[in-house]
Amino acid sequence: MKDIICECGHKNPYGTILCESCGKPFGEEEKSNEMLNMRYEGSARRSQTYKRTIIDKIWNFFSSVKVGVWIIVILVIASAIGTLFPQEMYIPPGETAASYYKEQYGVIGDLYYKFGFHNLYSSWWYIILLAALATSIIIASLDRFIPLYRSLKNQRVIRHDSFLKRQRIFGVTKTTDVDGILKKAKDELKNKRYNVREENGNLFAEKNRFSRWGAYVNHTGLIIFLIGAMLRYFPGMFVDDLLQLRDGETKAVPGTDGEYYVTNNEFIVELYDDDEDEKFQGAIEGTEQGMVVKNYQTNATLYKRVGDAVPGQEPKLTKVKEFPIRVNEPLKFDGFALYQSSYKLNEFVAMSFDLERKSDSEKLGNFTVDLLNPQEQYDLGEGYSIEVMDYFPDFKFNENGEPTTQSKAPNNPAFIFRIITPETPEGEVSFVAIRQNLEPLGETQHKVSFSGIETTNSTILTVRKDYTLWILVVGGAIFMIGVVQGMYWHHRRIWISRKDSEIWIAGHTNKGWFGLKNEVDQIAEHVGLDKPVDKVEKKNKEE
């Protein structure tokens, strides 16, 4: 594919429609008498020229605006579906996604989970869509920007006659004072803040060329924003997790690879007292609990691991600092921030049971079950023991009347015990829950009865780390700069050429034709030229 050599001597890439230098039309455009197609200045776009190899086809696919629009439509629809129900990271702690969505939202929630919308924004196909959108933006921008930049850079002052005649705004004036009019026109154009170039008595005036780059600045901002969004899925770049801590409990901070630990020394809830109630009576009456929380905070201690982690051993910790975590007053360290998010009061942590002989109600032993980590067997001595056959932390009966659990949180604990005694060494089975004591395999000689429960308070902290935020802000700012750059300025060009005893005037803009026409009319009137004709306006009037 050879370059196209114009009669003006300029070498144009294959596929060029208008000479980059003088504007002479080539090919089918040369035979037409219609207004010139000035989109991208008639430059040779790769996607419109090369279509042979697989690389050409991939390039042409992603350079299509239609493809980019469809990718955006699919992303918008998928993102909208992802907001119908909470994402998995926001469901209550202890709940399993498989059961939560089905229990809370029925069949639609179950489908929502099975199709992977519960983890939409980190799913592989959503990330591929983001990557495809970024690829489309980059290729479409390069496909258009490079030829357009080259054409605008190479444009000459003197233009081909056909180029001038086929502009939308064009006019001819016969005069005997060509030099005088051209001098006045040059001064008038400068007064209107045009950059004026002169060659052999011909004028070329241009302003606001930078507005043509607005779309590409816009695309650059989008690409940076998408890079920031995708970086959130790289380890160490972004953390947004929940950490539930019971009073006195110590856990590793999610996202720190076990380097940092935090202890909940005490969780505090403060309510408005009687003297303050009158001020907030309306707010209090509007709540279901009949009370308004004044403050809730976690008195926490942050620790850092000493040395490397050894599997199976408790880590050695050194105290970093103590801090009262309140709403909007997070504990910050090493790029992380722990925010006070929520809390649970009087959460079940242990249940106590008595083993009794039913015939004489004699208590044969007592045992306590840790609801967070129950043992498999409890030895009561003298041949008596209890075996935990099954445990349901959040018990309910399913549609078939079988016991099941709704979550891992001990909200409504229930057990199936095997009671082993000297009288019944083979064991007896008993189902025990709060206010329930069933014998599923028939009547037993012994029973396990509920005797007490231990509760504690829990704090729920949001763990945040975001090294991508500044990238998103920069990308968003550049995006808005591009929007303003392309929206509020128009690239305007005016050519004034001398042709013996005639002066030709032509004008072009990428948008805002009404404004350009008025400006050209004012210039023509001030320097003594006939007002040029807007061919589109003339055609509309004739029709």
JSON list of N, CA and C in Angstrom, two decimals, residues 66-133:
[
{"chain": "A", "resi": 66, "resn": "LYS", "atom": "N", "xyz": [-19.37, 1.62, 18.38]},
{"chain": "A", "resi": 66, "resn": "LYS", "atom": "CA", "xyz": [-20.51, 0.77, 18.73]},
{"chain": "A", "resi": 66, "resn": "LYS", "atom": "C", "xyz": [-20.11, -0.31, 19.73]},
{"chain": "A", "resi": 67, "resn": "VAL", "atom": "N", "xyz": [-18.95, -0.91, 19.51]},
{"chain": "A", "resi": 67, "resn": "VAL", "atom": "CA", "xyz": [-18.47, -1.94, 20.44]},
{"chain": "A", "resi": 67, "resn": "VAL", "atom": "C", "xyz": [-18.26, -1.33, 21.83]},
{"chain": "A", "resi": 68, "resn": "GLY", "atom": "N", "xyz": [-17.63, -0.15, 21.88]},
{"chain": "A", "resi": 68, "resn": "GLY", "atom": "CA", "xyz": [-17.42, 0.52, 23.17]},
{"chain": "A", "resi": 68, "resn": "GLY", "atom": "C", "xyz": [-18.72, 0.83, 23.88]},
{"chain": "A", "resi": 69, "resn": "VAL", "atom": "N", "xyz": [-19.72, 1.28, 23.11]},
{"chain": "A", "resi": 69, "resn": "VAL", "atom": "CA", "xyz": [-21.03, 1.60, 23.70]},
{"chain": "A", "resi": 69, "resn": "VAL", "atom": "C", "xyz": [-21.68, 0.34, 24.26]},
{"chain": "A", "resi": 70, "resn": "TRP", "atom": "N", "xyz": [-21.60, -0.76, 23.52]},
{"chain": "A", "resi": 70, "resn": "TRP", "atom": "CA", "xyz": [-22.21, -2.00, 24.00]},
{"chain": "A", "resi": 70, "resn": "TRP", "atom": "C", "xyz": [-21.52, -2.52, 25.27]},
{"chain": "A", "resi": 71, "resn": "ILE", "atom": "N", "xyz": [-20.20, -2.38, 25.33]},
{"chain": "A", "resi": 71, "resn": "ILE", "atom": "CA", "xyz": [-19.49, -2.79, 26.55]},
{"chain": "A", "resi": 71, "resn": "ILE", "atom": "C", "xyz": [-19.97, -1.94, 27.73]},
{"chain": "A", "resi": 72, "resn": "ILE", "atom": "N", "xyz": [-20.14, -0.64, 27.51]},
{"chain": "A", "resi": 72, "resn": "ILE", "atom": "CA", "xyz": [-20.63, 0.24, 28.58]},
{"chain": "A", "resi": 72, "resn": "ILE", "atom": "C", "xyz": [-22.04, -0.16, 29.00]},
{"chain": "A", "resi": 73, "resn": "VAL", "atom": "N", "xyz": [-22.90, -0.47, 28.01]},
{"chain": "A", "resi": 73, "resn": "VAL", "atom": "CA", "xyz": [-24.29, -0.86, 28.31]},
{"chain": "A", "resi": 73, "resn": "VAL", "atom": "C", "xyz": [-24.31, -2.13, 29.17]},
{"chain": "A", "resi": 74, "resn": "ILE", "atom": "N", "xyz": [-23.49, -3.11, 28.78]},
{"chain": "A", "resi": 74, "resn": "ILE", "atom": "CA", "xyz": [-23.44, -4.36, 29.55]},
{"chain": "A", "resi": 74, "resn": "ILE", "atom": "C", "xyz": [-22.93, -4.10, 30.96]},
{"chain": "A", "resi": 75, "resn": "LEU", "atom": "N", "xyz": [-21.90, -3.25, 31.09]},
{"chain": "A", "resi": 75, "resn": "LEU", "atom": "CA", "xyz": [-21.37, -2.93, 32.42]},
{"chain": "A", "resi": 75, "resn": "LEU", "atom": "C", "xyz": [-22.41, -2.22, 33.28]},
{"chain": "A", "resi": 76, "resn": "VAL", "atom": "N", "xyz": [-23.15, -1.29, 32.67]},
{"chain": "A", "resi": 76, "resn": "VAL", "atom": "CA", "xyz": [-24.17, -0.55, 33.42]},
{"chain": "A", "resi": 76, "resn": "VAL", "atom": "C", "xyz": [-25.27, -1.49, 33.91]},
{"chain": "A", "resi": 77, "resn": "ILE", "atom": "N", "xyz": [-25.72, -2.37, 33.02]},
{"chain": "A", "resi": 77, "resn": "ILE", "atom": "CA", "xyz": [-26.79, -3.32, 33.40]},
{"chain": "A", "resi": 77, "resn": "ILE", "atom": "C", "xyz": [-26.30, -4.24, 34.50]},
{"chain": "A", "resi": 78, "resn": "ALA", "atom": "N", "xyz": [-25.09, -4.80, 34.34]},
{"chain": "A", "resi": 78, "resn": "ALA", "atom": "CA", "xyz": [-24.54, -5.70, 35.36]},
{"chain": "A", "resi": 78, "resn": "ALA", "atom": "C", "xyz": [-24.36, -4.98, 36.69]},
{"chain": "A", "resi": 79, "resn": "SER", "atom": "N", "xyz": [-23.85, -3.75, 36.64]},
{"chain": "A", "resi": 79, "resn": "SER", "atom": "CA", "xyz": [-23.65, -2.97, 37.88]},
{"chain": "A", "resi": 79, "resn": "SER", "atom": "C", "xyz": [-24.97, -2.67, 38.56]},
{"chain": "A", "resi": 80, "resn": "ALA", "atom": "N", "xyz": [-26.01, -2.39, 37.76]},
{"chain": "A", "resi": 80, "resn": "ALA", "atom": "CA", "xyz": [-27.34, -2.12, 38.33]},
{"chain": "A", "resi": 80, "resn": "ALA", "atom": "C", "xyz": [-27.88, -3.36, 39.03]},
{"chain": "A", "resi": 81, "resn": "ILE", "atom": "N", "xyz": [-27.72, -4.53, 38.40]},
{"chain": "A", "resi": 81, "resn": "ILE", "atom": "CA", "xyz": [-28.17, -5.78, 39.03]},
{"chain": "A", "resi": 81, "resn": "ILE", "atom": "C", "xyz": [-27.41, -6.02, 40.32]},
{"chain": "A", "resi": 82, "resn": "GLY", "atom": "N", "xyz": [-26.11, -5.67, 40.31]},
{"chain": "A", "resi": 82, "resn": "GLY", "atom": "CA", "xyz": [-25.30, -5.88, 41.51]},
{"chain": "A", "resi": 82, "resn": "GLY", "atom": "C", "xyz": [-25.72, -5.04, 42.70]},
{"chain": "A", "resi": 83, "resn": "THR", "atom": "N", "xyz": [-26.50, -4.00, 42.46]},
{"chain": "A", "resi": 83, "resn": "THR", "atom": "CA", "xyz": [-26.97, -3.15, 43.56]},
{"chain": "A", "resi": 83, "resn": "THR", "atom": "C", "xyz": [-28.35, -3.55, 44.08]},
{"chain": "A", "resi": 84, "resn": "LEU", "atom": "N", "xyz": [-28.98, -4.56, 43.46]},
{"chain": "A", "resi": 84, "resn": "LEU", "atom": "CA", "xyz": [-30.31, -4.97, 43.91]},
{"chain": "A", "resi": 84, "resn": "LEU", "atom": "C", "xyz": [-30.29, -5.46, 45.35]},
{"chain": "A", "resi": 85, "resn": "PHE", "atom": "N", "xyz": [-29.28, -6.28, 45.68]},
{"chain": "A", "resi": 85, "resn": "PHE", "atom": "CA", "xyz": [-29.14, -6.83, 47.02]},
{"chain": "A", "resi": 85, "resn": "PHE", "atom": "C", "xyz": [-27.72, -6.53, 47.51]},
{"chain": "A", "resi": 86, "resn": "PRO", "atom": "N", "xyz": [-27.49, -6.60, 48.83]},
{"chain": "A", "resi": 86, "resn": "PRO", "atom": "CA", "xyz": [-26.14, -6.32, 49.36]},
{"chain": "A", "resi": 86, "resn": "PRO", "atom": "C", "xyz": [-25.12, -7.31, 48.80]},
{"chain": "A", "resi": 87, "resn": "GLN", "atom": "N", "xyz": [-23.90, -6.81, 48.54]},
{"chain": "A", "resi": 87, "resn": "GLN", "atom": "CA", "xyz": [-22.82, -7.70, 48.17]},
{"chain": "A", "resi": 87, "resn": "GLN", "atom": "C", "xyz": [-22.43, -8.55, 49.38]},
{"chain": "A", "resi": 88, "resn": "GLU", "atom": "N", "xyz": [-21.74, -9.65, 49.13]},
{"chain": "A", "resi": 88, "resn": "GLU", "atom": "CA", "xyz": [-21.44, -10.61, 50.19]},
{"chain": "A", "resi": 88, "resn": "GLU", "atom": "C", "xyz": [-20.68, -9.97, 51.35]},
{"chain": "A", "resi": 89, "resn": "MET", "atom": "N", "xyz": [-19.80, -8.99, 51.05]},
{"chain": "A", "resi": 89, "resn": "MET", "atom": "CA", "xyz": [-19.02, -8.38, 52.12]},
{"chain": "A", "resi": 89, "resn": "MET", "atom": "C", "xyz": [-19.89, -7.57, 53.09]},
{"chain": "A", "resi": 90, "resn": "TYR", "atom": "N", "xyz": [-21.13, -7.26, 52.68]},
{"chain": "A", "resi": 90, "resn": "TYR", "atom": "CA", "xyz": [-22.00, -6.44, 53.53]},
{"chain": "A", "resi": 90, "resn": "TYR", "atom": "C", "xyz": [-23.12, -7.23, 54.20]},
{"chain": "A", "resi": 91, "resn": "ILE", "atom": "N", "xyz": [-23.16, -8.56, 54.00]},
{"chain": "A", "resi": 91, "resn": "ILE", "atom": "CA", "xyz": [-24.18, -9.32, 54.70]},
{"chain": "A", "resi": 91, "resn": "ILE", "atom": "C", "xyz": [-23.76, -9.47, 56.16]},
{"chain": "A", "resi": 92, "resn": "PRO", "atom": "N", "xyz": [-24.69, -9.73, 57.07]},
{"chain": "A", "resi": 92, "resn": "PRO", "atom": "CA", "xyz": [-24.35, -9.80, 58.50]},
{"chain": "A", "resi": 92, "resn": "PRO", "atom": "C", "xyz": [-23.23, -10.79, 58.78]},
{"chain": "A", "resi": 93, "resn": "PRO", "atom": "N", "xyz": [-22.31, -10.46, 59.68]},
{"chain": "A", "resi": 93, "resn": "PRO", "atom": "CA", "xyz": [-21.21, -11.38, 60.02]},
{"chain": "A", "resi": 93, "resn": "PRO", "atom": "C", "xyz": [-21.76, -12.71, 60.52]},
{"chain": "A", "resi": 94, "resn": "GLY", "atom": "N", "xyz": [-21.11, -13.79, 60.11]},
{"chain": "A", "resi": 94, "resn": "GLY", "atom": "CA", "xyz": [-21.54, -15.13, 60.50]},
{"chain": "A", "resi": 94, "resn": "GLY", "atom": "C", "xyz": [-22.51, -15.77, 59.54]},
{"chain": "A", "resi": 95, "resn": "GLU", "atom": "N", "xyz": [-23.14, -14.99, 58.68]},
{"chain": "A", "resi": 95, "resn": "GLU", "atom": "CA", "xyz": [-24.08, -15.53, 57.71]},
{"chain": "A", "resi": 95, "resn": "GLU", "atom": "C", "xyz": [-23.32, -16.12, 56.52]},
{"chain": "A", "resi": 96, "resn": "THR", "atom": "N", "xyz": [-23.83, -17.22, 55.99]},
{"chain": "A", "resi": 96, "resn": "THR", "atom": "CA", "xyz": [-23.26, -17.79, 54.77]},
{"chain": "A", "resi": 96, "resn": "THR", "atom": "C", "xyz": [-24.05, -17.27, 53.58]},
{"chain": "A", "resi": 97, "resn": "ALA", "atom": "N", "xyz": [-23.32, -16.92, 52.51]},
{"chain": "A", "resi": 97, "resn": "ALA", "atom": "CA", "xyz": [-23.97, -16.33, 51.34]},
{"chain": "A", "resi": 97, "resn": "ALA", "atom": "C", "xyz": [-25.00, -17.29, 50.74]},
{"chain": "A", "resi": 98, "resn": "ALA", "atom": "N", "xyz": [-24.66, -18.57, 50.70]},
{"chain": "A", "resi": 98, "resn": "ALA", "atom": "CA", "xyz": [-25.55, -19.56, 50.08]},
{"chain": "A", "resi": 98, "resn": "ALA", "atom": "C", "xyz": [-26.93, -19.57, 50.71]},
{"chain": "A", "resi": 99, "resn": "SER", "atom": "N", "xyz": [-27.00, -19.44, 52.04]},
{"chain": "A", "resi": 99, "resn": "SER", "atom": "CA", "xyz": [-28.30, -19.48, 52.72]},
{"chain": "A", "resi": 99, "resn": "SER", "atom": "C", "xyz": [-28.91, -18.09, 52.88]},
{"chain": "A", "resi": 100, "resn": "TYR", "atom": "N", "xyz": [-28.05, -17.06, 53.05]},
{"chain": "A", "resi": 100, "resn": "TYR", "atom": "CA", "xyz": [-28.55, -15.71, 53.32]},
{"chain": "A", "resi": 100, "resn": "TYR", "atom": "C", "xyz": [-29.45, -15.19, 52.20]},
{"chain": "A", "resi": 101, "resn": "TYR", "atom": "N", "xyz": [-28.96, -15.26, 50.96]},
{"chain": "A", "resi": 101, "resn": "TYR", "atom": "CA", "xyz": [-29.73, -14.68, 49.85]},
{"chain": "A", "resi": 101, "resn": "TYR", "atom": "C", "xyz": [-31.03, -15.43, 49.62]},
{"chain": "A", "resi": 102, "resn": "LYS", "atom": "N", "xyz": [-31.01, -16.75, 49.79]},
{"chain": "A", "resi": 102, "resn": "LYS", "atom": "CA", "xyz": [-32.23, -17.52, 49.60]},
{"chain": "A", "resi": 102, "resn": "LYS", "atom": "C", "xyz": [-33.23, -17.24, 50.70]},
{"chain": "A", "resi": 103, "resn": "GLU", "atom": "N", "xyz": [-32.75, -17.17, 51.95]},
{"chain": "A", "resi": 103, "resn": "GLU", "atom": "CA", "xyz": [-33.65, -16.93, 53.09]},
{"chain": "A", "resi": 103, "resn": "GLU", "atom": "C", "xyz": [-34.24, -15.52, 53.05]},
{"chain": "A", "resi": 104, "resn": "GLN", "atom": "N", "xyz": [-33.42, -14.53, 52.69]},
{"chain": "A", "resi": 104, "resn": "GLN", "atom": "CA", "xyz": [-33.86, -13.14, 52.74]},
{"chain": "A", "resi": 104, "resn": "GLN", "atom": "C", "xyz": [-34.67, -12.72, 51.51]},
{"chain": "A", "resi": 105, "resn": "TYR", "atom": "N", "xyz": [-34.30, -13.23, 50.34]},
{"chain": "A", "resi": 105, "resn": "TYR", "atom": "CA", "xyz": [-34.89, -12.72, 49.10]},
{"chain": "A", "resi": 105, "resn": "TYR", "atom": "C", "xyz": [-35.54, -13.79, 48.23]},
{"chain": "A", "resi": 106, "resn": "GLY", "atom": "N", "xyz": [-35.65, -15.00, 48.75]},
{"chain": "A", "resi": 106, "resn": "GLY", "atom": "CA", "xyz": [-36.38, -16.05, 48.05]},
{"chain": "A", "resi": 106, "resn": "GLY", "atom": "C", "xyz": [-35.68, -16.55, 46.80]},
{"chain": "A", "resi": 107, "resn": "VAL", "atom": "N", "xyz": [-36.49, -16.91, 45.80]},
{"chain": "A", "resi": 107, "resn": "VAL", "atom": "CA", "xyz": [-35.97, -17.49, 44.56]},
{"chain": "A", "resi": 107, "resn": "VAL", "atom": "C", "xyz": [-35.06, -16.51, 43.84]},
{"chain": "A", "resi": 108, "resn": "ILE", "atom": "N", "xyz": [-35.46, -15.23, 43.79]},
{"chain": "A", "resi": 108, "resn": "ILE", "atom": "CA", "xyz": [-34.64, -14.22, 43.11]},
{"chain": "A", "resi": 108, "resn": "ILE", "atom": "C", "xyz": [-33.27, -14.10, 43.79]},
{"chain": "A", "resi": 109, "resn": "GLY", "atom": "N", "xyz": [-33.27, -14.12, 45.12]},
{"chain": "A", "resi": 109, "resn": "GLY", "atom": "CA", "xyz": [-32.00, -14.05, 45.85]},
{"chain": "A", "resi": 109, "resn": "GLY", "atom": "C", "xyz": [-31.13, -15.26, 45.61]},
{"chain": "A", "resi": 110, "resn": "ASP", "atom": "N", "xyz": [-31.78, -16.44, 45.48]},
{"chain": "A", "resi": 110, "resn": "ASP", "atom": "CA", "xyz": [-31.02, -17.66, 45.21]},
{"chain": "A", "resi": 110, "resn": "ASP", "atom": "C", "xyz": [-30.37, -17.59, 43.83]},
{"chain": "A", "resi": 111, "resn": "LEU", "atom": "N", "xyz": [-31.12, -17.11, 42.84]},
{"chain": "A", "resi": 111, "resn": "LEU", "atom": "CA", "xyz": [-30.56, -16.94, 41.49]},
{"chain": "A", "resi": 111, "resn": "LEU", "atom": "C", "xyz": [-29.45, -15.89, 41.50]},
{"chain": "A", "resi": 112, "resn": "TYR", "atom": "N", "xyz": [-29.67, -14.83, 42.26]},
{"chain": "A", "resi": 112, "resn": "TYR", "atom": "CA", "xyz": [-28.67, -13.76, 42.40]},
{"chain": "A", "resi": 112, "resn": "TYR", "atom": "C", "xyz": [-27.34, -14.35, 42.88]},
{"chain": "A", "resi": 113, "resn": "TYR", "atom": "N", "xyz": [-27.42, -15.28, 43.83]},
{"chain": "A", "resi": 113, "resn": "TYR", "atom": "CA", "xyz": [-26.22, -15.92, 44.37]},
{"chain": "A", "resi": 113, "resn": "TYR", "atom": "C", "xyz": [-25.61, -16.89, 43.36]},
{"chain": "A", "resi": 114, "resn": "LYS", "atom": "N", "xyz": [-26.44, -17.71, 42.74]},
{"chain": "A", "resi": 114, "resn": "LYS", "atom": "CA", "xyz": [-25.93, -18.74, 41.84]},
{"chain": "A", "resi": 114, "resn": "LYS", "atom": "C", "xyz": [-25.27, -18.16, 40.60]},
{"chain": "A", "resi": 115, "resn": "PHE", "atom": "N", "xyz": [-25.76, -17.00, 40.14]},
{"chain": "A", "resi": 115, "resn": "PHE", "atom": "CA", "xyz": [-25.16, -16.37, 38.97]},
{"chain": "A", "resi": 115, "resn": "PHE", "atom": "C", "xyz": [-23.94, -15.51, 39.33]},
{"chain": "A", "resi": 116, "resn": "GLY", "atom": "N", "xyz": [-23.58, -15.47, 40.61]},
{"chain": "A", "resi": 116, "resn": "GLY", "atom": "CA", "xyz": [-22.36, -14.78, 41.02]},
{"chain": "A", "resi": 116, "resn": "GLY", "atom": "C", "xyz": [-22.48, -13.30, 41.22]},
{"chain": "A", "resi": 117, "resn": "PHE", "atom": "N", "xyz": [-23.72, -12.77, 41.27]},
{"chain": "A", "resi": 117, "resn": "PHE", "atom": "CA", "xyz": [-23.88, -11.32, 41.46]},
{"chain": "A", "resi": 117, "resn": "PHE", "atom": "C", "xyz": [-23.57, -10.90, 42.90]},
{"chain": "A", "resi": 118, "resn": "HIS", "atom": "N", "xyz": [-23.47, -11.87, 43.83]},
{"chain": "A", "resi": 118, "resn": "HIS", "atom": "CA", "xyz": [-23.18, -11.52, 45.22]},
{"chain": "A", "resi": 118, "resn": "HIS", "atom": "C", "xyz": [-21.73, -11.04, 45.39]},
{"chain": "A", "resi": 119, "resn": "ASN", "atom": "N", "xyz": [-20.86, -11.39, 44.43]},
{"chain": "A", "resi": 119, "resn": "ASN", "atom": "CA", "xyz": [-19.48, -10.91, 44.42]},
{"chain": "A", "resi": 119, "resn": "ASN", "atom": "C", "xyz": [-19.18, -10.30, 43.06]},
{"chain": "A", "resi": 120, "resn": "LEU", "atom": "N", "xyz": [-20.11, -9.48, 42.58]},
{"chain": "A", "resi": 120, "resn": "LEU", "atom": "CA", "xyz": [-20.06, -9.00, 41.20]},
{"chain": "A", "resi": 120, "resn": "LEU", "atom": "C", "xyz": [-18.77, -8.25, 40.88]},
{"chain": "A", "resi": 121, "resn": "TYR", "atom": "N", "xyz": [-18.42, -7.28, 41.72]},
{"chain": "A", "resi": 121, "resn": "TYR", "atom": "CA", "xyz": [-17.36, -6.34, 41.35]},
{"chain": "A", "resi": 121, "resn": "TYR", "atom": "C", "xyz": [-15.97, -6.92, 41.44]},
{"chain": "A", "resi": 122, "resn": "SER", "atom": "N", "xyz": [-15.84, -8.13, 41.96]},
{"chain": "A", "resi": 122, "resn": "SER", "atom": "CA", "xyz": [-14.54, -8.81, 41.96]},
{"chain": "A", "resi": 122, "resn": "SER", "atom": "C", "xyz": [-14.58, -10.08, 41.12]},
{"chain": "A", "resi": 123, "resn": "SER", "atom": "N", "xyz": [-15.68, -10.30, 40.41]},
{"chain": "A", "resi": 123, "resn": "SER", "atom": "CA", "xyz": [-15.80, -11.51, 39.58]},
{"chain": "A", "resi": 123, "resn": "SER", "atom": "C", "xyz": [-14.91, -11.39, 38.34]},
{"chain": "A", "resi": 124, "resn": "TRP", "atom": "N", "xyz": [-14.46, -12.54, 37.84]},
{"chain": "A", "resi": 124, "resn": "TRP", "atom": "CA", "xyz": [-13.52, -12.53, 36.71]},
{"chain": "A", "resi": 124, "resn": "TRP", "atom": "C", "xyz": [-14.15, -11.91, 35.47]},
{"chain": "A", "resi": 125, "resn": "TRP", "atom": "N", "xyz": [-15.44, -12.16, 35.22]},
{"chain": "A", "resi": 125, "resn": "TRP", "atom": "CA", "xyz": [-16.03, -11.66, 33.98]},
{"chain": "A", "resi": 125, "resn": "TRP", "atom": "C", "xyz": [-16.26, -10.14, 34.05]},
{"chain": "A", "resi": 126, "resn": "TYR", "atom": "N", "xyz": [-16.51, -9.61, 35.26]},
{"chain": "A", "resi": 126, "resn": "TYR", "atom": "CA", "xyz": [-16.69, -8.16, 35.40]},
{"chain": "A", "resi": 126, "resn": "TYR", "atom": "C", "xyz": [-15.35, -7.45, 35.18]},
{"chain": "A", "resi": 127, "resn": "ILE", "atom": "N", "xyz": [-14.27, -8.04, 35.70]},
{"chain": "A", "resi": 127, "resn": "ILE", "atom": "CA", "xyz": [-12.94, -7.45, 35.50]},
{"chain": "A", "resi": 127, "resn": "ILE", "atom": "C", "xyz": [-12.55, -7.51, 34.03]},
{"chain": "A", "resi": 128, "resn": "ILE", "atom": "N", "xyz": [-12.92, -8.61, 33.34]},
{"chain": "A", "resi": 128, "resn": "ILE", "atom": "CA", "xyz": [-12.65, -8.71, 31.90]},
{"chain": "A", "resi": 128, "resn": "ILE", "atom": "C", "xyz": [-13.40, -7.62, 31.14]},
{"chain": "A", "resi": 129, "resn": "LEU", "atom": "N", "xyz": [-14.64, -7.35, 31.55]},
{"chain": "A", "resi": 129, "resn": "LEU", "atom": "CA", "xyz": [-15.40, -6.27, 30.91]},
{"chain": "A", "resi": 129, "resn": "LEU", "atom": "C", "xyz": [-14.73, -4.91, 31.11]},
{"chain": "A", "resi": 130, "resn": "LEU", "atom": "N", "xyz": [-14.22, -4.68, 32.32]},
{"chain": "A", "resi": 130, "resn": "LEU", "atom": "CA", "xyz": [-13.50, -3.42, 32.57]},
{"chain": "A", "resi": 130, "resn": "LEU", "atom": "C", "xyz": [-12.25, -3.33, 31.70]},
{"chain": "A", "resi": 131, "resn": "ALA", "atom": "N", "xyz": [-11.53, -4.46, 31.60]},
{"chain": "A", "resi": 131, "resn": "ALA", "atom": "CA", "xyz": [-10.33, -4.47, 30.76]},
{"chain": "A", "resi": 131, "resn": "ALA", "atom": "C", "xyz": [-10.69, -4.25, 29.30]},
{"chain": "A", "resi": 132, "resn": "ALA", "atom": "N", "xyz": [-11.81, -4.86, 28.85]},
{"chain": "A", "resi": 132, "resn": "ALA", "atom": "CA", "xyz": [-12.25, -4.68, 27.46]},
{"chain": "A", "resi": 132, "resn": "ALA", "atom": "C", "xyz": [-12.63, -3.22, 27.20]},
{"chain": "A", "resi": 133, "resn": "LEU", "atom": "N", "xyz": [-13.27, -2.58, 28.18]},
{"chain": "A", "resi": 133, "resn": "LEU", "atom": "CA", "xyz": [-13.63, -1.17, 28.02]},
{"chain": "A", "resi": 133, "resn": "LEU", "atom": "C", "xyz": [-12.38, -0.30, 27.93]}
]
